Coordinates of C-alpha atoms and ligand atoms in Angstrom, one line a residue:
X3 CA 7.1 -1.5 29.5
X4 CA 3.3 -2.1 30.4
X5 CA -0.1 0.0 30.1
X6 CA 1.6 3.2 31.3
X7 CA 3.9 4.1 28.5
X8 CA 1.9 2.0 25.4
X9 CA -1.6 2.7 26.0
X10 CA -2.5 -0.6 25.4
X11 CA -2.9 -3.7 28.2
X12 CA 0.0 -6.1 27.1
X13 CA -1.0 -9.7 27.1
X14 CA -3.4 -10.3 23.8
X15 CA -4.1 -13.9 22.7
X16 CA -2.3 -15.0 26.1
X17 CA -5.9 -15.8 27.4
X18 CA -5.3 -13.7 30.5
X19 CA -8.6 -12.3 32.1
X20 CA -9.8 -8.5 30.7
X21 CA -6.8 -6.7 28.5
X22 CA -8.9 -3.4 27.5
X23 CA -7.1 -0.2 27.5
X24 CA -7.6 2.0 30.8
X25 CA -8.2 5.1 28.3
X26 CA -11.1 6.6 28.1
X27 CA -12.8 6.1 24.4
X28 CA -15.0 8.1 22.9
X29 CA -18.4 7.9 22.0
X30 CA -17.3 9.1 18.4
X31 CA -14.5 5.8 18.0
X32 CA -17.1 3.3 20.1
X33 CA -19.5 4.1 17.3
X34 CA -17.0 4.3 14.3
X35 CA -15.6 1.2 15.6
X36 CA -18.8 -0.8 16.1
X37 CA -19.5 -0.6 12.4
X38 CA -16.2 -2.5 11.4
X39 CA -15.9 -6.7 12.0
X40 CA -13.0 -8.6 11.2
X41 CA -12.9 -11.9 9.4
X42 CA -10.3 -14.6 9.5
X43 CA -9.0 -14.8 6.3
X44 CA -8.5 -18.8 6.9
X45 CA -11.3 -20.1 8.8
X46 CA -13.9 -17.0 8.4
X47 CA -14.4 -16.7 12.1
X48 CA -15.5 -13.2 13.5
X49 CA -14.4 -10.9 15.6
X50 CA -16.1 -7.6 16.7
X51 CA -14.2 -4.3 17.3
X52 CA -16.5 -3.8 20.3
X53 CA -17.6 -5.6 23.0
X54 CA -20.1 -4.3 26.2
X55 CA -19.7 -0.2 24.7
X56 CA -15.9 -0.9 24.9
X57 CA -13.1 -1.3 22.2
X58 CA -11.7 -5.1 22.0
X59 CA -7.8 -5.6 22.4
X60 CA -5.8 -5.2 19.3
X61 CA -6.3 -8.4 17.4
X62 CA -4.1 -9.6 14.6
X63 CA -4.7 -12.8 14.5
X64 CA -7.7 -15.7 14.1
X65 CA -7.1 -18.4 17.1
X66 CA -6.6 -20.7 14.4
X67 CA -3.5 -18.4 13.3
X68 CA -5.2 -17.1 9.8
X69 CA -4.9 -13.4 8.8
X70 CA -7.8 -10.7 9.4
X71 CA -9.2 -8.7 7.3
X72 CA -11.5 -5.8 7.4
X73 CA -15.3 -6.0 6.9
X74 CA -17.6 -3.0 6.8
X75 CA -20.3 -1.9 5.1
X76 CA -19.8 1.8 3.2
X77 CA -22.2 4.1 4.0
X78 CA -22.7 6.8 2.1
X79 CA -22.5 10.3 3.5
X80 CA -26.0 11.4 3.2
X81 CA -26.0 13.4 6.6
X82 CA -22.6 14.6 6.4
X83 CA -22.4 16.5 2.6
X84 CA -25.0 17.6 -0.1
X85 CA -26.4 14.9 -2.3
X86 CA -28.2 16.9 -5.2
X87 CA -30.7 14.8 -5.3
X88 CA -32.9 12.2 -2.9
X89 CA -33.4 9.5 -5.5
X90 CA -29.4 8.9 -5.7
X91 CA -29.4 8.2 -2.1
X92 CA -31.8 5.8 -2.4
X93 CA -30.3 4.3 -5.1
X94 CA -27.6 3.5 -3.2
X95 CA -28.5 0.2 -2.6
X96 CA -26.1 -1.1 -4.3
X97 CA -28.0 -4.9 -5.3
X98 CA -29.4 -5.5 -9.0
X99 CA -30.4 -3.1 -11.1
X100 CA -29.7 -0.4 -8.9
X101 CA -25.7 -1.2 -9.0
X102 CA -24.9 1.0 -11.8
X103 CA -26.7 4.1 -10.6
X104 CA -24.7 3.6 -6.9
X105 CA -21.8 3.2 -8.5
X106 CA -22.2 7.0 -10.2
X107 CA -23.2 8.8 -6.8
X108 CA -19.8 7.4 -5.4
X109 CA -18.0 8.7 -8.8
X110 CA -19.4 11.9 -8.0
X111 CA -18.5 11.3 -4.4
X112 CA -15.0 11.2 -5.0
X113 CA -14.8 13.5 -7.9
X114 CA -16.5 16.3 -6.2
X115 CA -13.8 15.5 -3.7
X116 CA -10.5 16.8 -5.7
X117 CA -12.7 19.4 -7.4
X118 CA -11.4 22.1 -4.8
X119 CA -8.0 24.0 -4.7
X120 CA -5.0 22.3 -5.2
X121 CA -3.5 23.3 -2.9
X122 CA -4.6 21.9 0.6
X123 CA -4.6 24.5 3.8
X124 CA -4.2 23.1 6.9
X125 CA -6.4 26.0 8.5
X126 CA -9.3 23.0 7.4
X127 CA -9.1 19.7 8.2
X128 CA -12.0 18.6 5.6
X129 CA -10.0 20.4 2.8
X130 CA -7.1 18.3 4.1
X131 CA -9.3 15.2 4.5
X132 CA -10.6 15.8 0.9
X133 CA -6.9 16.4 -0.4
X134 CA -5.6 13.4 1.5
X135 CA -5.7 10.5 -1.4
X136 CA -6.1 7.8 1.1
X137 CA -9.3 9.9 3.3
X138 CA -10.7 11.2 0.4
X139 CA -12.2 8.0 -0.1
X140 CA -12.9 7.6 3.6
X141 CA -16.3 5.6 3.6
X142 CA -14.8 2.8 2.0
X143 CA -11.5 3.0 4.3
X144 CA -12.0 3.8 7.9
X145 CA -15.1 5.6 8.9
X146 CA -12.7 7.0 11.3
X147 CA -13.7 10.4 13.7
X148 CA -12.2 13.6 11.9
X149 CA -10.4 14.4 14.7
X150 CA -8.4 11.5 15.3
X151 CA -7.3 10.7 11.8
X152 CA -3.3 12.0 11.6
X153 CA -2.9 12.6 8.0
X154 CA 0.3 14.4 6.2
X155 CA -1.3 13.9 3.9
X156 CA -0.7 11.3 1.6
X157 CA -1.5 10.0 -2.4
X158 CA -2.2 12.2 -5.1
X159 CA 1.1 10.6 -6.6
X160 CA 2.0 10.9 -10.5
X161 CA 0.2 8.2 -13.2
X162 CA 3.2 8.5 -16.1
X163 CA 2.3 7.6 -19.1
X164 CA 5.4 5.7 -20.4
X165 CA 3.8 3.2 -23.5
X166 CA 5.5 3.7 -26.6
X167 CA 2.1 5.1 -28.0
X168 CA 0.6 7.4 -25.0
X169 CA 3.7 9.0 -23.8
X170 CA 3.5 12.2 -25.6
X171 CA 5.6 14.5 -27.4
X172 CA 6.6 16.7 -24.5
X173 CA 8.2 13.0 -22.5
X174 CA 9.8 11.7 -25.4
X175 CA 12.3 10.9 -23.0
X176 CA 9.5 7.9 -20.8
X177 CA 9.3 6.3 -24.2
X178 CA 12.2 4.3 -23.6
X179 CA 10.1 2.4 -20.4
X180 CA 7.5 2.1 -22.7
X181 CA 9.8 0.7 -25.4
X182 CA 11.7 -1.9 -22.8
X183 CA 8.1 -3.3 -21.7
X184 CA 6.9 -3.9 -25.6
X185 CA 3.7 -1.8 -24.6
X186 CA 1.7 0.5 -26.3
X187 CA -0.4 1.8 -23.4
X188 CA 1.7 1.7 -20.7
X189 CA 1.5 3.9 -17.5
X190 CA 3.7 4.2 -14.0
X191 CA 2.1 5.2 -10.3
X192 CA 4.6 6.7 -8.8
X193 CA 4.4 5.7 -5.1
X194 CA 7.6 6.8 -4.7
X195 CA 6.0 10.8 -4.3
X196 CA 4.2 10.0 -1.2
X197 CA 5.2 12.1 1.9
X198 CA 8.1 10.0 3.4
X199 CA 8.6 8.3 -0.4
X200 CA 6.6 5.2 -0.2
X201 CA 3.2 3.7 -0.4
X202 CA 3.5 2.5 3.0
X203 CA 2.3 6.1 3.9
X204 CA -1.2 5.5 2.9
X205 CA -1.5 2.4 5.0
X206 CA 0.5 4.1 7.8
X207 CA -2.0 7.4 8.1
X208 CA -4.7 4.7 8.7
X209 CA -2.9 2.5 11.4
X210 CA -1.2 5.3 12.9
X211 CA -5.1 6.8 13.2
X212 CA -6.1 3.6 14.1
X213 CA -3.7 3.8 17.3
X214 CA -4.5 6.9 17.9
X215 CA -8.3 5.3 18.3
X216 CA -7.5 2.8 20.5
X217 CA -5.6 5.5 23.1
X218 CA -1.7 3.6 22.0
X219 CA 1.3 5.6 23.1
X220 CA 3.5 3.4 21.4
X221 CA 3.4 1.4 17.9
X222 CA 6.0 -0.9 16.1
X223 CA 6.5 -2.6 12.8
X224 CA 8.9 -5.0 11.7
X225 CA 10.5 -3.8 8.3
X226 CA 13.5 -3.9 5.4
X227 CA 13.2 -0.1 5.7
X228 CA 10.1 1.7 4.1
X229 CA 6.9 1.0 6.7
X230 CA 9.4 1.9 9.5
X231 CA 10.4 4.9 7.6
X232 CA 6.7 5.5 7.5
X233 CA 5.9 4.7 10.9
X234 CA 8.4 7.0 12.5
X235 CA 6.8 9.8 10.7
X236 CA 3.3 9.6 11.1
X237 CA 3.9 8.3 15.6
X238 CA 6.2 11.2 15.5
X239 CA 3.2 13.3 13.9
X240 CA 1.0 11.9 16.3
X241 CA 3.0 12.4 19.6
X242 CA 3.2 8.8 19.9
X243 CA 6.6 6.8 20.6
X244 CA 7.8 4.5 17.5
X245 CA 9.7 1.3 17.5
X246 CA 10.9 -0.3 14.6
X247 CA 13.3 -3.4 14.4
X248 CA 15.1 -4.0 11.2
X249 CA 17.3 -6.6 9.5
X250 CA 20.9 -5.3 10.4
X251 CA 22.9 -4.5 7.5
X252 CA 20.0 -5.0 5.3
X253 CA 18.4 -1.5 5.3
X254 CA 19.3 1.1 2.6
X255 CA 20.8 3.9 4.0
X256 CA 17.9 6.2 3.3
X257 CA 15.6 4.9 4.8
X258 CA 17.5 3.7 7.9
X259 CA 18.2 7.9 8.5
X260 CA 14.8 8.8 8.1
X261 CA 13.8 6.1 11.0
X262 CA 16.4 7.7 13.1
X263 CA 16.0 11.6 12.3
X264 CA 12.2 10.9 12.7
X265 CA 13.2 9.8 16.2
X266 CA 11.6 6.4 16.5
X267 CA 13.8 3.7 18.6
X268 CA 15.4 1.9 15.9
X269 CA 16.1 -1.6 17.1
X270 CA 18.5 -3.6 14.4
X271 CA 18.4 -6.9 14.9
X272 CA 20.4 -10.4 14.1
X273 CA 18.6 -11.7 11.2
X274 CA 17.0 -11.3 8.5
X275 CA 13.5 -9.8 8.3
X276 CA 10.9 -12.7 8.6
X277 CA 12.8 -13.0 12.1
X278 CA 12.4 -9.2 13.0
X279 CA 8.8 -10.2 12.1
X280 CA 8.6 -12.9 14.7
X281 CA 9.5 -10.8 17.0
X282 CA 7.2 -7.8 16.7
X283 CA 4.8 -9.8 17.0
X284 CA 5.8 -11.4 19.8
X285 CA 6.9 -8.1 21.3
X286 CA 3.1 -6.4 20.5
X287 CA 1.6 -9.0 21.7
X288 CA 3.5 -9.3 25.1
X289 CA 4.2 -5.3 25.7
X290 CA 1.1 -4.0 24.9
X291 CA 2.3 -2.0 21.8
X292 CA 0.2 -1.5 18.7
X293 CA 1.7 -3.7 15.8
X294 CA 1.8 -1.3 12.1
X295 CA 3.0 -4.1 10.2
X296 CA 0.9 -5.1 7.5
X297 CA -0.4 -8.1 9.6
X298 CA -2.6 -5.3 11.0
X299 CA -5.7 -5.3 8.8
X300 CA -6.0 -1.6 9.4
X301 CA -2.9 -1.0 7.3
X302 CA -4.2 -3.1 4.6
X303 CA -7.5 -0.8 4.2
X304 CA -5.5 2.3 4.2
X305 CA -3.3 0.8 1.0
X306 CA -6.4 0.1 -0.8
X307 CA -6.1 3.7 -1.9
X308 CA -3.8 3.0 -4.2
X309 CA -6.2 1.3 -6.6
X310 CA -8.7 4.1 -5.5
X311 CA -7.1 6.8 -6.6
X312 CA -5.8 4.6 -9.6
X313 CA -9.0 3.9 -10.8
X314 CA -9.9 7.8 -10.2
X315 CA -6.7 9.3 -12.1
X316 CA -8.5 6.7 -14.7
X317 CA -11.8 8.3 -15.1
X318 CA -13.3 4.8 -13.4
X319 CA -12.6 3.3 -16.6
X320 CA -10.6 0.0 -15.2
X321 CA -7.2 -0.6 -16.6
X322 CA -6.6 -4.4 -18.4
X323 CA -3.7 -5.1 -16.0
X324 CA -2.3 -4.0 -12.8
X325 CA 1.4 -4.8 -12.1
X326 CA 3.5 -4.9 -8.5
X327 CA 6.4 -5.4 -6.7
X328 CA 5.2 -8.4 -4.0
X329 CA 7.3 -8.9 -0.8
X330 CA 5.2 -9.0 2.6
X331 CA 1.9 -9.3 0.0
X332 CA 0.2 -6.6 1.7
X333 CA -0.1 -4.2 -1.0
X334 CA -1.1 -7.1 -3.7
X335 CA -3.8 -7.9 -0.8
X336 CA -5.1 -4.1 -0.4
X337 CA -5.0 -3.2 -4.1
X338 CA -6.9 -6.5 -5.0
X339 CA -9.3 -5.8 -2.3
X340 CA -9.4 -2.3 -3.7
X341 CA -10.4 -3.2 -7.2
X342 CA -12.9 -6.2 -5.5
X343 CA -14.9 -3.6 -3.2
X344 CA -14.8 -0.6 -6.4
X345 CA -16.1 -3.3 -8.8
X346 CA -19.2 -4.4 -6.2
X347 CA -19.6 -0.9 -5.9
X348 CA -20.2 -0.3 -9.3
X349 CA -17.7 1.9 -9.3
X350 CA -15.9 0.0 -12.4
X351 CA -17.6 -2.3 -14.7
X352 CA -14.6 -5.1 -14.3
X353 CA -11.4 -6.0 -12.3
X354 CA -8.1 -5.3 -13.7
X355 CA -5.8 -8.5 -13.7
X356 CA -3.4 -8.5 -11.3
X357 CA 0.1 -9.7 -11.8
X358 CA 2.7 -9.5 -8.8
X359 CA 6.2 -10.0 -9.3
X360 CA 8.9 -11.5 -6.8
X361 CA 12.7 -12.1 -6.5
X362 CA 13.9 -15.2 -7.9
X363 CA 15.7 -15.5 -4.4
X364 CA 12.7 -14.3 -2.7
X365 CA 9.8 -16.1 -4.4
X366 CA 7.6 -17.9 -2.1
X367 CA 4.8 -16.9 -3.7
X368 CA 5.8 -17.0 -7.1
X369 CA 6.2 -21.3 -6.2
X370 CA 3.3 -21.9 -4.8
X371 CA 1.8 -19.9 -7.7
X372 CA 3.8 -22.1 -10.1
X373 CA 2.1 -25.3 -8.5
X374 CA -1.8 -24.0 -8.7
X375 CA -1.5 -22.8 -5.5
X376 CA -1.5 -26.3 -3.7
X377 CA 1.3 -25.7 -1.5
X378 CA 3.4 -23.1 0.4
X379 CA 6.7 -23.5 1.3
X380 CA 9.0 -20.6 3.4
X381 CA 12.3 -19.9 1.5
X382 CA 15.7 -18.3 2.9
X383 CA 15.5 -15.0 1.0
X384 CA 18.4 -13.2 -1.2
X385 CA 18.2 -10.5 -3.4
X386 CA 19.8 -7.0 -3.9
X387 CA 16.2 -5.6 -3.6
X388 CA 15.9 -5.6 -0.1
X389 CA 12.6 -4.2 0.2
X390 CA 11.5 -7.2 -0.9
X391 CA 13.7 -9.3 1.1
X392 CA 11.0 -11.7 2.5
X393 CA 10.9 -15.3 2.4
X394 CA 7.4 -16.2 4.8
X395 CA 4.8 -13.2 3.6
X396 CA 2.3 -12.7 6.1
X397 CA -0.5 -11.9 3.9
X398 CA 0.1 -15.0 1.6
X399 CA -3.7 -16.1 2.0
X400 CA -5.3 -12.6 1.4
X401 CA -3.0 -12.4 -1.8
X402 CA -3.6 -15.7 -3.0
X403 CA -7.2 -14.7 -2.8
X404 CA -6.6 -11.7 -4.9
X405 CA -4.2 -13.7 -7.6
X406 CA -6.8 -16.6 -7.8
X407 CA -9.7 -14.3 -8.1
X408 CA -8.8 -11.5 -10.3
X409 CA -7.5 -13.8 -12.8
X410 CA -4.2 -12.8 -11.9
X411 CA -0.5 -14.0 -12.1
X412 CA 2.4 -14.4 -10.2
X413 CA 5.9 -14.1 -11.7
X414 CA 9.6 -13.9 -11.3
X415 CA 12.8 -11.8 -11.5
X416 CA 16.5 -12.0 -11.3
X417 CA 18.5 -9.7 -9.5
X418 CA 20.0 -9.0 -12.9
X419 CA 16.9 -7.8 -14.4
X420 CA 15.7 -5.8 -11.6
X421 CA 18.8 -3.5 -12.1
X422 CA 18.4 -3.4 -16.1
X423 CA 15.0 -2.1 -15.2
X424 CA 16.0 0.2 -12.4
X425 CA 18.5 1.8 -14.8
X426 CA 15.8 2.2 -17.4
X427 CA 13.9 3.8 -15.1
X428 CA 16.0 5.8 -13.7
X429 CA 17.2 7.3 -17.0
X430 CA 14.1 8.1 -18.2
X431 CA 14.1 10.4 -15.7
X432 CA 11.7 9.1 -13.5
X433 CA 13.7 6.9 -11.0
X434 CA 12.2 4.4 -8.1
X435 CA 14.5 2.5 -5.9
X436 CA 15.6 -1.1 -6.8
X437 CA 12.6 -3.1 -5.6
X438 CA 10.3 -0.8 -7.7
X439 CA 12.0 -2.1 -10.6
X440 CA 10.7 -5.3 -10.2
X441 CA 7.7 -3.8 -11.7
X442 CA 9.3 -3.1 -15.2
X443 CA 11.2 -6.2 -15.3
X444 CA 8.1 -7.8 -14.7
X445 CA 6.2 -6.4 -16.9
X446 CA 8.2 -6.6 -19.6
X447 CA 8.7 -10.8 -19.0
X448 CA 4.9 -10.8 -19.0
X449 CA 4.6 -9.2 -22.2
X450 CA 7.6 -11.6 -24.0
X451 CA 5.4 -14.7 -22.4
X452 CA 2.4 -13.3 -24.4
X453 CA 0.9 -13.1 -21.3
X454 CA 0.1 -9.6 -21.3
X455 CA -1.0 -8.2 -24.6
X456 CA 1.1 -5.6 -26.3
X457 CA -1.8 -3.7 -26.8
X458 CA -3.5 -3.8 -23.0
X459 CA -4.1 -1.4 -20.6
X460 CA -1.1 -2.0 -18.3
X461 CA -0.9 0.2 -14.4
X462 CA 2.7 -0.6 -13.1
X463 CA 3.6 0.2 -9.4
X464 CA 6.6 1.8 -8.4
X465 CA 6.4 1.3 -4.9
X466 CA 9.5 3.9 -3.5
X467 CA 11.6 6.5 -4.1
X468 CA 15.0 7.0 -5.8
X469 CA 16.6 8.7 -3.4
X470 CA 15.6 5.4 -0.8
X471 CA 19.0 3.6 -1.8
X472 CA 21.6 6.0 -3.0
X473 CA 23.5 2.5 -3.8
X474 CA 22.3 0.0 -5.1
X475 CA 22.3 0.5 -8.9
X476 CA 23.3 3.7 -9.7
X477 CA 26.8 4.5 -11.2
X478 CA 29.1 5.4 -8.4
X479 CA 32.0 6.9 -10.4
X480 CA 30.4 9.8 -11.4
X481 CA 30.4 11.4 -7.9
X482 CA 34.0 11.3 -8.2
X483 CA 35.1 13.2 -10.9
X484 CA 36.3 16.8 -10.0
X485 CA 37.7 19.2 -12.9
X486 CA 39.0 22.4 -12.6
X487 CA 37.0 25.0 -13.2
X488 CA 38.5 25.9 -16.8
X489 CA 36.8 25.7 -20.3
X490 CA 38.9 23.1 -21.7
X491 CA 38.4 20.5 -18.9
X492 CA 34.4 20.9 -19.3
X493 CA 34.9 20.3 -23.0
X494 CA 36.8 16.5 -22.2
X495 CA 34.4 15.4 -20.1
X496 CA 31.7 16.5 -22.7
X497 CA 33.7 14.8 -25.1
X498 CA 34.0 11.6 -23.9
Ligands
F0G14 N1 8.4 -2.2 -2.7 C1 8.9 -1.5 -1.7 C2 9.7 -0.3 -2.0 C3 8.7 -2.0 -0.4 O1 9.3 -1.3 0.6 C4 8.0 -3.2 -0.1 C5 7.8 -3.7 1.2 C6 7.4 -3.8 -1.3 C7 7.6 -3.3 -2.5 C8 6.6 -5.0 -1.1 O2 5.3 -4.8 -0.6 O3 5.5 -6.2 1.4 O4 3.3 -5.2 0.6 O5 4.4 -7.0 -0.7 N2 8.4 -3.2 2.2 C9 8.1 -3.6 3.6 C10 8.8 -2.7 4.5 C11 8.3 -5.1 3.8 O6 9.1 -3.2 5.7 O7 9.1 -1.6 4.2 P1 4.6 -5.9 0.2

C-alpha cells in the first residue's frame, strides 16, 4: 500500500529523501497549519508543521523518541464574529493586568457560542461548529479551515450531580453514587453520551480533520476497543478507509461490532495491546497511513474539550478536583493541558487537582507515581477493564507533567472494586462500562485516604458507555427468565 491509496508518502523518520504528500494543499490548511509548532515533550526540540509553503510529513515522534505536543498561540476571532466592543480586543493580551479582562471576552466567546437553538441543523455548518462541544472552542483547539473539519458532532455530554448534598429531589435515586464516594458535592461527566459512546470522539473529530488536512486516504489506531470504535466512524464520515488492529479476545463485544458495521478493516492481532501499539506505529510509519492513536498530538488537543466544556457547564468557576480513568494517559494529558491553557487564559482563577486512577494489574503509572516519579517501569497488564488494559502508556511524560503540576495524584484499583463501582453506577441509573468505574472506585479510596475532602468540589469522568460491554458486570441471569404471560406468574417474580 503506498501514496496511492493512503494519501500520505510512507517512509517518515526513515530518513529517506522528500516524503511530502503529492496532494494538492490548500492555501486555507498551509496557513492554518503554519500557526501550529510541535514541541518534544522530552527534550523540547521543535518541529514546524510547514516547511518551503508545504505541509511536513506526519510526525509523532521527537528523534530522541519523546512525545509531541501541540503549541499554538489562540487568537481571538476578531475578523471572523462581532466583538461588542474594541477595547476587549485589545485587552486580549492576555500578560499582567490585562489577564482577567481576556479571560471574560473568551467567557463570552464561548458562552455566546451555545446561546443559539438547541438543536443543531446541518443546513449550517457554523451552527454545527458552534454546537459541536469540541469546535465550539475552536481557537484554542485547531484553527482548522471550516470546511475540512468532519464533525458528528460531538460533547455537549451530561454533568450529573450525584453528591449526597447536590443531587436533588427529583434524582433521589444518583444519591447512592454520591453516598458510596462520602461526597457532598459530587458530580459525573458522562462521556459515555458522545456520538459513538466515548470521549475518544472529541479527539477523533480533530485527528480525523487533521487527516483530512494533510490529503490521508487512510488512518489507523491501535486500540482495546473505543478510539477504533471512534475512528471507524468519523474515516467512514469522512470517505476515508479505516484500519484498526486490536488485542484479540480482548475487545468488548460492543465495541468490536461498531468497528466492523462502521466498515473499517478490523485487524485482531496476537497480543495484547501495547503490542498492537508497536505495530501501528510501525505500520504508519512504513505505509504512509495517518496514525489516530493518541500518540498523535492532534488527538490530544481535540480531548482537551473535555475540561472545556467542563469548566463551561461550571460557569468557569473551577471544580476542587478532577477525577479519571488513566490507561494510554492521553485523556489525563489533554484534560490537564485543558485546565493549564483555560487557567493562562484567565478563563478560571485556579487548576483543579487532578487525580487519575489505574488498575492494580495495569498500574505503570500509579508506581512510578508511588516512587516521586523517579522511575518508570512497563508492566504485563491484567484486569477485567480492558479499556484500560495498558501496561507501557504512551503519553506517560505529558501526564506526569499534568500530575506533577496540577498538584495531582495517581491511585489504584482492584478489579474487585471497579465492579462494586460499576454496579453502583449502573443502578443508579446512570451506567458507564467497567473501565469508567474506575472513576468511582477511585474516588471514593481518595476520599477514605483523606485525600480528597468530603466537602470538595469533585468532577468524575466516566469515560464510555454502558451498552460498550453487555458483559462484564452486569447480572446475566436476568435475561433468562421467561414466564407465561398470566397474572399469577408476574406476581412471583414481583415477590421474590
Ligand atoms: N476509559 C475508557 C472507556 C477507554 O476506552 C480508555 C482508553 C480509557 C478510559 C483510558 O484513557 O488511554 O487516554 O488513558 N481506551 C483506549 C482505546 C486505549 O483504545 O480505546 P487513556
Amino acid at each position: 500500500m503506498g501514496i496511492n491509496s493512503t494519501g500520505l508518502r510512507p517512509g517518515q523518520g526513515s530518513g529517506e529523501g522528500d516524503h511530502r504528500s503529492g496532494a494538492a494543499i490548500s492555501a486555507g490548511v498551509v496557513e492554518a497549519l503554519s500557526a501550529i509548532t510541535l514541541r518534544c515533550v522530552v527534550c523540547s526540540a521543535l518541529y514546524p508543521m510547514i516547511e518551503g509553503g508545504q505541509p511536513c510529513p506526519p510526525r509523532y515522534r521527537c528523534d530522541c523518541g519523546g512525545v509531541l505536543d501541540v503549541e499554538m498561540k489562540p487568537q481571538f476571532p476578531e475578523q471572523r464574529e462581532p466583538v461588542r466592543d474594541r477595547d476587549e480586543v485589545e485587552l486580549l493580551d492576555i500578560s499582567g493586568d490585562n489577564a482577567p479582562a481576556a479571560g471574560a471576552a473568551w467567557r463570552q466567546l464561548f458562552d455566546e457560542r451555545v446561546a443559539g437553538p438547541p438543536i443543531w441543523s446541518i443546513s449550517s455548518d457554523r451552527l454545527l461548529l458552534n454546537y459541536s462541544g469540541v469546535w465550539r472552542y475552536r481557537e484554542l483547539i485547531l484553527p482548522a479551515p471550516e470546511r475540512s473539519i468532519v464533525s458528528r458532532p460531538e460533547g455537549n455530554t451530561g454533568l450529573y450531580p450525584v453528591g449526597i448534598e447536590n443531587c436533588g429531589d427529583g434524582r433521589i435515586g444518583h444519591r447512592q453514587i454520591g453516598v458510596y464516594a462520602g461526597l457532598e458535592r459530587f458530580f459525573l461527566k458522562h462521556e459515555g453520551e458522545n456520538p459513538t459512546g466515548s470521549f475518544k470522539d472529541r479527539g477523533m473529530t480533530v485527528g480525523v480533520t487533521m487527516a483530512q488536512m494533510l490529503g490521508a486516504k487512510a488512518v489507523a489506531c491501535a486500540s482495546t476497543g473505543n478510539t477504533s470504535a471512534s475512528l471507524a466512524s468519523y474515516a467512514a464520515q469522512a470517505g476515508m478507509r479505516g484500519i484498526v488492529f486490536l488485542p484479540a479476545g480482548n475487545v468488548a463485544g460492543g465495541k468490536l461490532a461498531q468497528s466492523l458495521a462502521y466498515g473499517a478493516t478490523t485487524v485482531q492481532i496476537e497480543g495484547d495491546f501495547d503490542a498492537a501499539m508497536r505495530l501501528v506505529e510501525q505500520v504508519c510509519d512504513e505505509l504512509g497511513i495517518y496514525l489516530l492513536n493518541s500518540l498523535n498530538p492532534f488527538r490530544v488537543e481535540g480531548q482537551k474539550a473535555i475540561g472545556f466544556e467542563i469548566l463551561q457547564q461550571f460557569d468557569w468557576q473551577a471544580p476542587d478536583w478532577l477525577v479519571l480513568p488513566a490507561g494510554n494517559l492521553g485523556n489525563t494529558s489533554a484534560i490537564g493541558k485543558a485546565f493549564r491553557q483555560a487557567y493562562q487564559l484567565s478563563l478560571i482563577s485556579h487548576m483543579p487537582r487532578i487525580a487519575a486512577i489505574q488498575a492494580e494489574g495495569a498500574n505503570p503509572f500509579y508506581r512510578s507515581f508511588a516512587q516521586g516519579f523517579a522511575r518508570y517501569e512497563s508492566v504485563h497488564a491484567r484486569t477485567v477493564a480492558s479499556a484500560i488494559k495498558i501496561g507501557n502508556p504512551v503519553s506517560y511524560e505529558r501526564a506526569r507533567r499534568v500530575i506533577e503540576e496540577s498538584d495531582g495524584v495517581v491511585e489504584q484499583v482492584s478489579d474487585e472494586e471497579i465492579l462494586a463501582a460499576k454496579a453502583v453506577i449502573d443502578r443508579a441509573g446512570i451506567g458507564c462500562e467497567p473501565a469508567s468505574a474506575a472513576t468511582l472506585a477511585g474516588v471514593r479510596r481518595l476520599v477514605a485516604r483523606g485525600i480528597i475532602k468530603r466537602d470538595e468540589q469533585v468532577v468524575g469522568v466516566l469515560t464510555g458507555n454502558l451498552l460498550k460491554d453487555g458483559k462484564t458486570g452486569i447480572p446475566q441471569e436476568a435475561s433468562g427468565s421467561v414466564i407465561p404471560p398470566t397474572l399469577d406468574a408476574v406476581r412471583k417474580v414481583l415477590a421474590s
